[in-house]
Coordinates of C-alpha atoms in Angstrom, one line a residue:
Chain A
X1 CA -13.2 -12.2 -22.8
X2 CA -11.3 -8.7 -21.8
X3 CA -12.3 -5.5 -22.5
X4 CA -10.6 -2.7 -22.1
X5 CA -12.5 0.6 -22.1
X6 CA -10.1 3.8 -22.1
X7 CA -7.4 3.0 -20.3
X8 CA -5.1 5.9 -19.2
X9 CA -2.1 5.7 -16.8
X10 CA 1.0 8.1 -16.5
X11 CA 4.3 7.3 -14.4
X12 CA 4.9 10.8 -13.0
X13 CA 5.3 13.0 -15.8
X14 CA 5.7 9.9 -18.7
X15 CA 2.2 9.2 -20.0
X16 CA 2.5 5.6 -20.8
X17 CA -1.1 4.9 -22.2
X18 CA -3.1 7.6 -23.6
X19 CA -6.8 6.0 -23.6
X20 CA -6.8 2.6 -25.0
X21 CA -10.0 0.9 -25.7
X22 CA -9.7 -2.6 -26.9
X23 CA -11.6 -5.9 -26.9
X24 CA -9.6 -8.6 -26.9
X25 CA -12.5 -12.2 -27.9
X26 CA -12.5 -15.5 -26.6
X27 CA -10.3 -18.1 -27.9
X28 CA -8.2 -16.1 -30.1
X29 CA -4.2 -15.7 -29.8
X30 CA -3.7 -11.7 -29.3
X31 CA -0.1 -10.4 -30.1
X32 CA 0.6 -7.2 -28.5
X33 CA 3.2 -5.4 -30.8
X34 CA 5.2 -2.3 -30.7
X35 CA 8.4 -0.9 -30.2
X36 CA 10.3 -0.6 -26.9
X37 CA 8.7 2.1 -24.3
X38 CA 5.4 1.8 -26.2
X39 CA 3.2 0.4 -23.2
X40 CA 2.7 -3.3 -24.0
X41 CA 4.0 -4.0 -20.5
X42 CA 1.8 -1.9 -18.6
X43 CA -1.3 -2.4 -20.7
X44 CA -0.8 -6.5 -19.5
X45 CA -0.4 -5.1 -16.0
X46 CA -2.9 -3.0 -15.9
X47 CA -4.9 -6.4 -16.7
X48 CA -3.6 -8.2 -14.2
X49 CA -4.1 -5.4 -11.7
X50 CA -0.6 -5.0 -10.6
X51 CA -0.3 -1.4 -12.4
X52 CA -3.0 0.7 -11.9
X53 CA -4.8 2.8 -14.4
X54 CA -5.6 6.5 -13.6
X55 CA -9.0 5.9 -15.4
X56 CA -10.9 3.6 -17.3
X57 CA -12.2 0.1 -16.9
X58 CA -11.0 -3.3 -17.9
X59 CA -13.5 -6.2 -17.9
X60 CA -12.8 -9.7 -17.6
X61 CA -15.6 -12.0 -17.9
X62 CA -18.2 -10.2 -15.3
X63 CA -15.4 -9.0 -13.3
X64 CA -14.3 -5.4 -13.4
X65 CA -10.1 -5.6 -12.7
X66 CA -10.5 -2.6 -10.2
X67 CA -11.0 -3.7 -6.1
X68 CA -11.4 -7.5 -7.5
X69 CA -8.7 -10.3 -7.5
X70 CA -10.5 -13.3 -7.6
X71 CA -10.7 -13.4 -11.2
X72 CA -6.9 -14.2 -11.5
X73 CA -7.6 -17.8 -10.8
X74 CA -8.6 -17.7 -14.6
X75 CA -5.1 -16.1 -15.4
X76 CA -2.1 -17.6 -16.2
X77 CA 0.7 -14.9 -16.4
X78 CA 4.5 -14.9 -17.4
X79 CA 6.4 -12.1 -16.5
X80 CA 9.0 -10.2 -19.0
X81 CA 11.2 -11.2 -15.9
X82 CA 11.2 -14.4 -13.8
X83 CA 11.3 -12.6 -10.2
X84 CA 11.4 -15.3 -7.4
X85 CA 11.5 -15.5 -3.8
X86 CA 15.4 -16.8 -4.3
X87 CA 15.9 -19.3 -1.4
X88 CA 13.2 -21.7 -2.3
X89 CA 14.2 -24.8 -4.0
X90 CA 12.0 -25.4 -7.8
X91 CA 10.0 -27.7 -6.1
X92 CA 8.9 -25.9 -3.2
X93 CA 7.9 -22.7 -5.4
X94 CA 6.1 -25.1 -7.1
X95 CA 4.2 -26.5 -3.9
X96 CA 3.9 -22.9 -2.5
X97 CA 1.7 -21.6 -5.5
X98 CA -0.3 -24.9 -5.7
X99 CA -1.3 -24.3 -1.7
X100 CA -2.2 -20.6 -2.7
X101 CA -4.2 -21.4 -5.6
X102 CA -6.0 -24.5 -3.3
X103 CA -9.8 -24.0 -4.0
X104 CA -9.4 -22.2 -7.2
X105 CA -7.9 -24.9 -9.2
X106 CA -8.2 -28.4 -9.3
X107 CA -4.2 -29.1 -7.5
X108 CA -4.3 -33.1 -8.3
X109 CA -4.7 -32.2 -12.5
X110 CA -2.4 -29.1 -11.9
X111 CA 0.4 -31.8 -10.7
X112 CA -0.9 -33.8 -13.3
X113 CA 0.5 -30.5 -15.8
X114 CA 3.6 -29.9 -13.9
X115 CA 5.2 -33.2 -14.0
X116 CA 4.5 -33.8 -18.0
X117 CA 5.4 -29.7 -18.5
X118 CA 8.9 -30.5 -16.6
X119 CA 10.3 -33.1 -18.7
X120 CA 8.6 -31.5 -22.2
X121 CA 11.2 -28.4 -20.9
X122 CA 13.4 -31.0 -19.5
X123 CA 14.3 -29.7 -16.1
X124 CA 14.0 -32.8 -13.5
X125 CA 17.6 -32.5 -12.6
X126 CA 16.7 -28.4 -11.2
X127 CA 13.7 -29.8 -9.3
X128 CA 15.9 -29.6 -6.0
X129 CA 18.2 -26.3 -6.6
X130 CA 17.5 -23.3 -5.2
X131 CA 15.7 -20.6 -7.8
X132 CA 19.1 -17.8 -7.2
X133 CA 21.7 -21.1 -8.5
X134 CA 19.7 -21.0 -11.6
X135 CA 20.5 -19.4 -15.1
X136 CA 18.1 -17.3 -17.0
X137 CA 16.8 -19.6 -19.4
X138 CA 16.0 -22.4 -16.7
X139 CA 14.4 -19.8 -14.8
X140 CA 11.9 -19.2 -17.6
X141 CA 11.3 -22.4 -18.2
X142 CA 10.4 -22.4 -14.2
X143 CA 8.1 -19.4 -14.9
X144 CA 6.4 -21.1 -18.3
X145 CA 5.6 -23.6 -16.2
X146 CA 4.5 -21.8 -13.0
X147 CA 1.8 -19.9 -15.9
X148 CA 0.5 -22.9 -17.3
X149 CA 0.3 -25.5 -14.9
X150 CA -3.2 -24.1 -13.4
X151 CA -5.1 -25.1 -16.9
X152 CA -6.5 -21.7 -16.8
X153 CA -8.7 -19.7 -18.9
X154 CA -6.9 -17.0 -20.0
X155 CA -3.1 -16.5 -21.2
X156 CA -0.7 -13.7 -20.9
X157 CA 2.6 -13.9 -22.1
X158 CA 5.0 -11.2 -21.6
X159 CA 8.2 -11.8 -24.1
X160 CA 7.7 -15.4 -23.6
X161 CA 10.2 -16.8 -25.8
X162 CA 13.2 -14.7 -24.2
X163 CA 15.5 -16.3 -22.9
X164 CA 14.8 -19.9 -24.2
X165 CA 17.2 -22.3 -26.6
X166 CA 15.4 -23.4 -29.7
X167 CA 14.3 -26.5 -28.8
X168 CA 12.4 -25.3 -25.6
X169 CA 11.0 -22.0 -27.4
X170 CA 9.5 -24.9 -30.7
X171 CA 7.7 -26.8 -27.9
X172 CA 6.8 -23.4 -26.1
X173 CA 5.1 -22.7 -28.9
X174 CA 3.5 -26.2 -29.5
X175 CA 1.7 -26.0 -26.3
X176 CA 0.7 -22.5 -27.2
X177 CA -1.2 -23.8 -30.2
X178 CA -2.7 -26.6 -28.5
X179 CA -3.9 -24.5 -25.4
X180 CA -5.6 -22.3 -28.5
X181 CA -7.0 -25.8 -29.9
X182 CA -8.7 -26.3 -26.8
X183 CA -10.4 -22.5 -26.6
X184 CA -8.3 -21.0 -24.3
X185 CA -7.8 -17.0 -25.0
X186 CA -3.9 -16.1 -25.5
X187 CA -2.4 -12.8 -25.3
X188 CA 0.8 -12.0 -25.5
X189 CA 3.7 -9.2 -26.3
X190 CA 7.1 -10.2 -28.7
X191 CA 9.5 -8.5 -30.6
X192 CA 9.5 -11.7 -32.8
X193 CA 7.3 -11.2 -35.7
X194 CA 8.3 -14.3 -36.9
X195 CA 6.3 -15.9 -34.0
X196 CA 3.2 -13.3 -34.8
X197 CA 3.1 -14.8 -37.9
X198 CA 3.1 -18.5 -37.0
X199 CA 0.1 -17.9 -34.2
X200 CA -1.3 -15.3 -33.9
X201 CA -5.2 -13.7 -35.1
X202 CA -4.8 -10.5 -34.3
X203 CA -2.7 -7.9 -33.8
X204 CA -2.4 -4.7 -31.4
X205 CA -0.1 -2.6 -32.6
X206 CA 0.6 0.3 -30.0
X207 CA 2.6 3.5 -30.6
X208 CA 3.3 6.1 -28.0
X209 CA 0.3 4.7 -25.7
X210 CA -1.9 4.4 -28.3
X211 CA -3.4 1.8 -30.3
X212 CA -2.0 1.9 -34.4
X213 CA -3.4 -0.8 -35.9
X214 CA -5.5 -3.6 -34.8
X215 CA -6.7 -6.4 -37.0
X216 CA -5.6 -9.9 -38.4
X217 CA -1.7 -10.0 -39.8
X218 CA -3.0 -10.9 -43.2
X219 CA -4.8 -7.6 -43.4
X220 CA -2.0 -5.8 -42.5
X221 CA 0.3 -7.5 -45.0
X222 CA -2.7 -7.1 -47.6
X223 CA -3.1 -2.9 -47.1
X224 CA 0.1 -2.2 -46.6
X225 CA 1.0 -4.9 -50.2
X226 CA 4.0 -6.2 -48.2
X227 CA 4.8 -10.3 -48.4
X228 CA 5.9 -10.2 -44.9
X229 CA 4.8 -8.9 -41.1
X230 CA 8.3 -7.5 -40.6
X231 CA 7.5 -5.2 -43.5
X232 CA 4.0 -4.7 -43.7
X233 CA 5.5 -3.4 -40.0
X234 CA 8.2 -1.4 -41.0
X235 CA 6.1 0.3 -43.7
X236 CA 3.3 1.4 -41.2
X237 CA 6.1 2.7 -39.0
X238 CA 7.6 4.7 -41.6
X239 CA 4.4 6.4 -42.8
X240 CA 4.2 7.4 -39.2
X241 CA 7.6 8.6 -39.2
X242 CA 6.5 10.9 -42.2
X243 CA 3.7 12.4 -41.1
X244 CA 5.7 13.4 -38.4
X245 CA 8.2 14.8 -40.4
X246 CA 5.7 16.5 -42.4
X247 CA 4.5 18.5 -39.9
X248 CA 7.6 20.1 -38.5
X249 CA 7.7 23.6 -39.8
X250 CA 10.5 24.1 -42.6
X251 CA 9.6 20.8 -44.6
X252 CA 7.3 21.6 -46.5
X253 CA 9.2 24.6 -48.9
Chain B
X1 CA -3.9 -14.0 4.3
X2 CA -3.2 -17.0 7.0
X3 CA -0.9 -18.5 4.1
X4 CA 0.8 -15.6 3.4
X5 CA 1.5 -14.9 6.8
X6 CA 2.5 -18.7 7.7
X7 CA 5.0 -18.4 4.4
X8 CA 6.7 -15.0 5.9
X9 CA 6.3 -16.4 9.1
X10 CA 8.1 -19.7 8.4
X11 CA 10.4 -17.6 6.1
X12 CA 11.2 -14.9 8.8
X13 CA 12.2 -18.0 11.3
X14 CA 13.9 -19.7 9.0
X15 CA 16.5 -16.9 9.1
X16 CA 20.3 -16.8 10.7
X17 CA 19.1 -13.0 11.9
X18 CA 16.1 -14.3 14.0
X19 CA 18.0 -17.0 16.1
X20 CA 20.4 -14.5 16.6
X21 CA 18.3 -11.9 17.9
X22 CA 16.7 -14.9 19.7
X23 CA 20.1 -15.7 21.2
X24 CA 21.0 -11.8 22.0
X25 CA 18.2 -11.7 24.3
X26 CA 18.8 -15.0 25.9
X27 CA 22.2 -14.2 26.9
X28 CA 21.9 -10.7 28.1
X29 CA 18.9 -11.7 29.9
X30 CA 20.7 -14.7 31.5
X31 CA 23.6 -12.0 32.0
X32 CA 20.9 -9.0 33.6
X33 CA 19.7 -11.6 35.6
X34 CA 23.1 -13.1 37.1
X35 CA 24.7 -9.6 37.8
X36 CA 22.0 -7.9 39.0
X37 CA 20.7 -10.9 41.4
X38 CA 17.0 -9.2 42.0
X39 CA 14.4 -10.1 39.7
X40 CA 13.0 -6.2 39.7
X41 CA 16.0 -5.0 38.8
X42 CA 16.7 -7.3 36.3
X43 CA 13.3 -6.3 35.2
X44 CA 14.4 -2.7 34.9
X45 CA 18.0 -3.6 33.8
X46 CA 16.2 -5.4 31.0
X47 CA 13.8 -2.5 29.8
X48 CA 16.5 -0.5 29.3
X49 CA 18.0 -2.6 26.8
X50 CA 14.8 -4.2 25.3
X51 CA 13.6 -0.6 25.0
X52 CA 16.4 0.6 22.7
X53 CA 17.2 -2.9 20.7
X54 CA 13.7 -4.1 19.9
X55 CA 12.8 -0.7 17.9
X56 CA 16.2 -0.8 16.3
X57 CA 16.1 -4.3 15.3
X58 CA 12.6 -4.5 14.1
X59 CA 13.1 -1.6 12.3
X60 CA 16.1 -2.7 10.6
X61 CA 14.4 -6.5 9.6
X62 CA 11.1 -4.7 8.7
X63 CA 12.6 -2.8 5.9
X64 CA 15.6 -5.0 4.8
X65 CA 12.6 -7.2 5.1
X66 CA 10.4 -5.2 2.8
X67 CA 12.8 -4.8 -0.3
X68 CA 14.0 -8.7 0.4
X69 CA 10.5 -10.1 -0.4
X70 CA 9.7 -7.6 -3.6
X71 CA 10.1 -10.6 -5.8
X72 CA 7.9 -13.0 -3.5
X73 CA 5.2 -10.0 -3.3
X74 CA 5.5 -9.4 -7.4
X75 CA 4.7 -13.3 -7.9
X76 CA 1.8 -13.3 -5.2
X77 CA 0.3 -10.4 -7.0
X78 CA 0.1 -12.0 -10.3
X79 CA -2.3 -15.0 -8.4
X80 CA -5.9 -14.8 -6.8
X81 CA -5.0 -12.7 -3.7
X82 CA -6.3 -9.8 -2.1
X83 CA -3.6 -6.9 -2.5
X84 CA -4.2 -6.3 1.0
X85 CA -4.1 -9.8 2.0
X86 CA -0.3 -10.3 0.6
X87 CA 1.1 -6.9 2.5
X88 CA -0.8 -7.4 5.9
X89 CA 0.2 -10.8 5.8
X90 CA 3.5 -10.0 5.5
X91 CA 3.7 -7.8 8.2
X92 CA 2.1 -9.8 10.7
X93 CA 3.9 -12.6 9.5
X94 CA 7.5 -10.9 10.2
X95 CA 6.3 -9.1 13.5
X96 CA 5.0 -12.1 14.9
X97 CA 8.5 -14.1 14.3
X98 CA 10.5 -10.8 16.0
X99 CA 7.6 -11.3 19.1
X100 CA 8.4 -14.8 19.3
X101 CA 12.3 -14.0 19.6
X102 CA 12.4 -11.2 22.0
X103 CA 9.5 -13.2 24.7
X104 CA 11.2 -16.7 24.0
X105 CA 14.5 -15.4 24.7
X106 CA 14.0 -13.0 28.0
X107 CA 11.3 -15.9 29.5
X108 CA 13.7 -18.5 29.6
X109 CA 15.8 -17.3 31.8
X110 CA 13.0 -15.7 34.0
X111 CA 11.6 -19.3 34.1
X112 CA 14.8 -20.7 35.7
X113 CA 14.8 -17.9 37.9
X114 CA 11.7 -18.7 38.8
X115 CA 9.3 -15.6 38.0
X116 CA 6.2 -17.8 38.5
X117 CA 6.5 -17.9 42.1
X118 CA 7.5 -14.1 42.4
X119 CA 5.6 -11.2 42.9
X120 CA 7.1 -9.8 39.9
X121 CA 4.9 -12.0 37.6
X122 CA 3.1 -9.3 36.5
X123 CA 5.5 -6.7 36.1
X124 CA 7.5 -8.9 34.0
X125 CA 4.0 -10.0 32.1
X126 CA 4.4 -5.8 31.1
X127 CA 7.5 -5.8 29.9
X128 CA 6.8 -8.4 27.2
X129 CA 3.9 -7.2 26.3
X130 CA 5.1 -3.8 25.8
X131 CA 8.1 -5.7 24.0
X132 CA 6.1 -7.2 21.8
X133 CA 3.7 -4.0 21.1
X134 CA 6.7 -2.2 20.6
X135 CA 7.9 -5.0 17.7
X136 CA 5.0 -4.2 16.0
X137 CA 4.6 -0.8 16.2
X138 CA 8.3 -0.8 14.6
X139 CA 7.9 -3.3 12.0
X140 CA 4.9 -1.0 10.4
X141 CA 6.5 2.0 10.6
X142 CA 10.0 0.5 8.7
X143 CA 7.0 -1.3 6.0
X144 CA 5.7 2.1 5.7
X145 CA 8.9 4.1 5.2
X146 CA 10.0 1.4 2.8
X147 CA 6.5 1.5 1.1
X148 CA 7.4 5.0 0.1
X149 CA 10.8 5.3 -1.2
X150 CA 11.7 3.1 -4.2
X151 CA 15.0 3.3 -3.3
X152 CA 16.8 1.1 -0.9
X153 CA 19.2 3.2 0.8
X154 CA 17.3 6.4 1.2
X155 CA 14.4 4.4 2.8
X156 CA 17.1 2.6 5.1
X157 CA 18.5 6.1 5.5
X158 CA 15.0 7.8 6.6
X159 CA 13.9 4.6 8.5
X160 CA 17.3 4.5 11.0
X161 CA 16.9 8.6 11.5
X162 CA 13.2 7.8 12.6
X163 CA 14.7 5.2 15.3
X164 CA 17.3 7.8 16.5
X165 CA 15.0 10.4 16.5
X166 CA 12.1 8.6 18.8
X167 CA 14.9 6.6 20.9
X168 CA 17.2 9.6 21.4
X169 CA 16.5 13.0 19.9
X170 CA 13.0 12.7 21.5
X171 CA 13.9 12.8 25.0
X172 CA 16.6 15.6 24.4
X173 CA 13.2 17.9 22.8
X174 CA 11.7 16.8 25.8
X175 CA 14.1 18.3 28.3
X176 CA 15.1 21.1 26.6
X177 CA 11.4 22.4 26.7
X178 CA 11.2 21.1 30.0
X179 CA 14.3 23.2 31.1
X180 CA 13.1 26.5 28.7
X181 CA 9.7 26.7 29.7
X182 CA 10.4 25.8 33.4
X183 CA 8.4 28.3 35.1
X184 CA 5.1 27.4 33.0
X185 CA 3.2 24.5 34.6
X186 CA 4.4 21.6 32.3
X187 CA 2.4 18.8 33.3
X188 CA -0.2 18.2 30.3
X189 CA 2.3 19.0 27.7
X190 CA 4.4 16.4 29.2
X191 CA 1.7 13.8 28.9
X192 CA 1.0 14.5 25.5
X193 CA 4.6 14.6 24.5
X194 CA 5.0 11.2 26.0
X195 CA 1.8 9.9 24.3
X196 CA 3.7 11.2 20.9
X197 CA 6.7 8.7 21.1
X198 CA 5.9 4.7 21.5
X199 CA 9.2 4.3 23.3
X200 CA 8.8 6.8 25.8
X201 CA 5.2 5.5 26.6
X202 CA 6.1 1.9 27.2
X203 CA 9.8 3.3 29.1
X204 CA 6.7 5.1 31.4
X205 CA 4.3 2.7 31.7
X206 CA 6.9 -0.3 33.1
X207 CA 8.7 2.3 35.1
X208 CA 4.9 3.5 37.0
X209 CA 4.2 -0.4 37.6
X210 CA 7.1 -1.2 38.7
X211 CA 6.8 1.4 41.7
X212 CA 10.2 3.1 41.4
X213 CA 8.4 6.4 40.0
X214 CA 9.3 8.3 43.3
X215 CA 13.2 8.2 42.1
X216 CA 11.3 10.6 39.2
X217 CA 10.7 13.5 41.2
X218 CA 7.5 16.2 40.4
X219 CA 6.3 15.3 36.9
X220 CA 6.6 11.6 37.9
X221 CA 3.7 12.6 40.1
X222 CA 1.7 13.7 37.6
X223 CA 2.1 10.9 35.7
X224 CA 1.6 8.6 38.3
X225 CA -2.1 10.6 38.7
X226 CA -2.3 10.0 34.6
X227 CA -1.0 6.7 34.1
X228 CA -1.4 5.3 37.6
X229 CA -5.0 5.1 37.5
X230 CA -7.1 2.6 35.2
X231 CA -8.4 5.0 33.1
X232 CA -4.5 6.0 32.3
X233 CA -3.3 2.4 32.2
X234 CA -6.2 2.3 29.3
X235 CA -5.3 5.2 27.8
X236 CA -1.7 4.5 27.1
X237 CA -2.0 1.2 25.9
X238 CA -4.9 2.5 23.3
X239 CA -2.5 5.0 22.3
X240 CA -0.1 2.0 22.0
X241 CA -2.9 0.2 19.9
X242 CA -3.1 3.4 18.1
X243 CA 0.6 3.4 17.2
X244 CA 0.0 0.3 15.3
X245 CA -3.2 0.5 13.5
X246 CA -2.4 4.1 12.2
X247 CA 0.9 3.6 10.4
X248 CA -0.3 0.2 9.3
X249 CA -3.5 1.6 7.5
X250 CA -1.7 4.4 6.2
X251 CA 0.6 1.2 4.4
X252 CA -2.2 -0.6 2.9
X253 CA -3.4 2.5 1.7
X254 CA -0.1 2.9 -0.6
X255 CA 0.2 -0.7 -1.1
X256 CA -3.4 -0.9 -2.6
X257 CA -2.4 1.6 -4.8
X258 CA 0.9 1.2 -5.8
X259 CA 2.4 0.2 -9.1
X260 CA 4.3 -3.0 -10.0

């Protein structure tokens, strides 16, 4: 589904991805792990094209990301932080992206979507407010919505669950499961390994704009003989943290 | 890009600043045209002030503008649009809405004056279309100031210094060489210095048409011999064109490669 061929991309002097080659398959729930300052974030946006790499290629389906768009009608994205042009009402940010997506998505099913996605996260009585009266969690809900309401092919998730009360992040996750039930390709980045463990496949685990593991959570729990990811995580981390220490001159006598 | 540009568009309109600005030019047009009691010098009366406000003001809403819709721009990018297609659309978008004020609110009152049946239908047909040029010209320059500082106050800083310097410091340059290199025969450099600063082209243009250029002295001569003709009327309005295309290819150049 997306491949990622050595991916490199510095902010000024801050190299932020030092050549990451990945292949992320069809149908499978991705979990983009690592800790703060680590890339996740602009490895998504180099995806979706908003950041752009200094090298390398990503493919998705036949489409190389760089000088094409078109193949973001097959994307739906959530954003770490629900940014919003703040004097539309809910509903007309709603109607605004539905006339910009008209003719790559079917708008009649996508209404379809939106109407059962508002009362699963229960916002009916925000339909009419303006995005800036909003708090933060009803504004995610907004911007969960706004990502899945186009039935699209591909998922990306950028700390989804932030933000949200229990009962919204349970059903958040329902419809994550069923939209992998039905083949769709998920990716997305948490701090929650708790949620790792419930859905996702695979695991990208990056480190200092590289990739540090990759494989299925079992595995890692398995080789690093840990019951849980939080460990299994912690124990990778800290064998890193050794061999760094290891190396500084002075340890070793 | 026609959606984008209708959603700025609508956006732009939708504004307290664009009535206002709609309203400014109402009444001091209304005002012009009541003191002065001559539609050519309400004509002239009226460049002076368009000439000065419109850069100001469209520089101002282009980059307050600019940082204003960063969240709009962030969501559209995330969707099946052409990069190109969000930030051109944009700035059309917002410059046609300034057009739109400045030429509804100075034709008004030229209508109840009655302009059609003047002879300074044409003269006054200049004026807005320099207006509106100038809008334009403005508005991409502010997008492409604001396109390359990050940071809202220095690129409102940088983007009012660029007004001053083109309304005002420009035209103090200008006679300071005149008045230094006096005894040199000025009369090219002066035509290319002129062609350098949009404001001082359009101030030029109007002023030839209008056929007060004797009150100018010498040089105005020499202008008239450049700009008077056809060949100089075409001239100055490419280089008008070319104030527009340049700074607004130069923006989609950083916008196409810019990081969100």
């Amino acid at each position: 589904m997306v491949e990622i061929k050595e991916i490199e991309k510095s902010f000024g002097r801050l190299n932020v991805l030092k050549g990451v080659s990945v292949s992320i398959p069809s149908g499978k729930v991705v979990a983009v792990l690592g800790p703060n300052g680590s890339g996740k974030t602009t490895l998504i946006k180099c995806i979706l094209g908003l950041v752009i790499p200094d090298s390398g290629n990503i493919i998705i389906g036949n489409d190389n990301v760089k000088n094409s768009w078109s193949y973001r009608k097959n994307i739906g994205y959530l954003p770490q932080i629900a940014r919003f042009p703040e004097n539309l009402t809910v509903n007309e940010l709603f109607r605004m992206i539905q006339d910009l997506r008209k003719g790559y998505a079917n708008i009649a099913e996508a209404e379809r979507c939106k109407e059962e996605l508002v009362s699963v996260f229960n916002i009916q009585s925000f339909l009419n407010k303006h995005l800036r009266s909003l708090s933060g969690g009803t504004r995610q809900k907004v911007n969960v919505i706004l990502s899945l309401m186009f039935d699209p092919d591909l998922f990306i998730f950028d700390e989804p669950t932030v933000g949200l009360d229990p009962i919204s992040c349970v059903r958040f996750k329902e419809n994550i499961l069923k939209q992998k039930e039905k083949g769709k390709t998920i990716v997305l980045t948490t701090h929650i390994l708790s949620e790792v463990d419930e859905m996702a496949d695979e695991i990208i685990f990056l480190l200092e704009g590289k990739i540090y593991y990759k494989g299925s959570p079992d595995e890692l729990k398995l080789q690093q003989q840990e019951a849980t990811l939080e460990r299994a995580i912690a124990r990778l981390l800290e064998k890193n943290d050794n061999k760094i220490n290891n190396q500084l001159p002075g340890k070793n006598n | 890009m026609f959606k984008i540009l209708k959603y700025s568009f609508y956006d732009v309109l939708r504004s307290r600043w664009t009535v206002l600005y709609f309203l400014f030019f109402l009444v001091s047009t209304f005002a012009l045209l009541y003191f002065s009691g001559n539609m050519s010098k309400g004509i002239v009366s009226l460049m002076n002030v368009s000439l000065t406000i419109i850069p100001l003001i469209s520089t101002i809403f282009g980059v307050m503008h600019y940082y204003n819709s960063r969240e709009f721009v962030e969501l559209l990018l995330s969707q099946p649009i052409k990069r190109s297609d969000i930030f051109i659309g944009q700035y059309l978008g917002l410059s046609f809405s300034l057009s739109l004020s400045f030429v509804a609110g100075t034709i008004i009152p030229f209508i109840a004056y009655g302009i059609f049946v003047s002879s300074e239908v044409w003269n006054f047909s200049l004026l807005i279309f320099t207006g509106a040029i100038l809008s334009f010209i403005f508005v991409g320059l502010a997008f492409l100031i604001s396109i390359l500082n990050e940071n809202k106050i220095k690129g409102f800083g940088i983007a009012i210094l660029m007004w001053l310097c083109m309304a005002v410091v420009y035209d103090g340059l200008i006679l300071m060489v005149f008045i230094s290199f006096n005894d040199y025969p000025l009369e090219k450099a002066a035509v290319l210095m002129v062609n350098l600063n949009p404001i001082d082209l359009s101030r030029i243009m109007i002023l030839l048409k209008l056929d007060i250029s004797a009150l100018m002295g010498y040089t105005a001569a020499v202008f008239n011999q450049y700009f008077g003709t056809t060949n100089g009327m075409i001239m100055s309005l490419l280089s008008l064109l070319g104030w527009i295309v340049f700074p607004v290819l130069l923006f989609n150049f950083f916008a196409k490669r810019k990081d969100f």
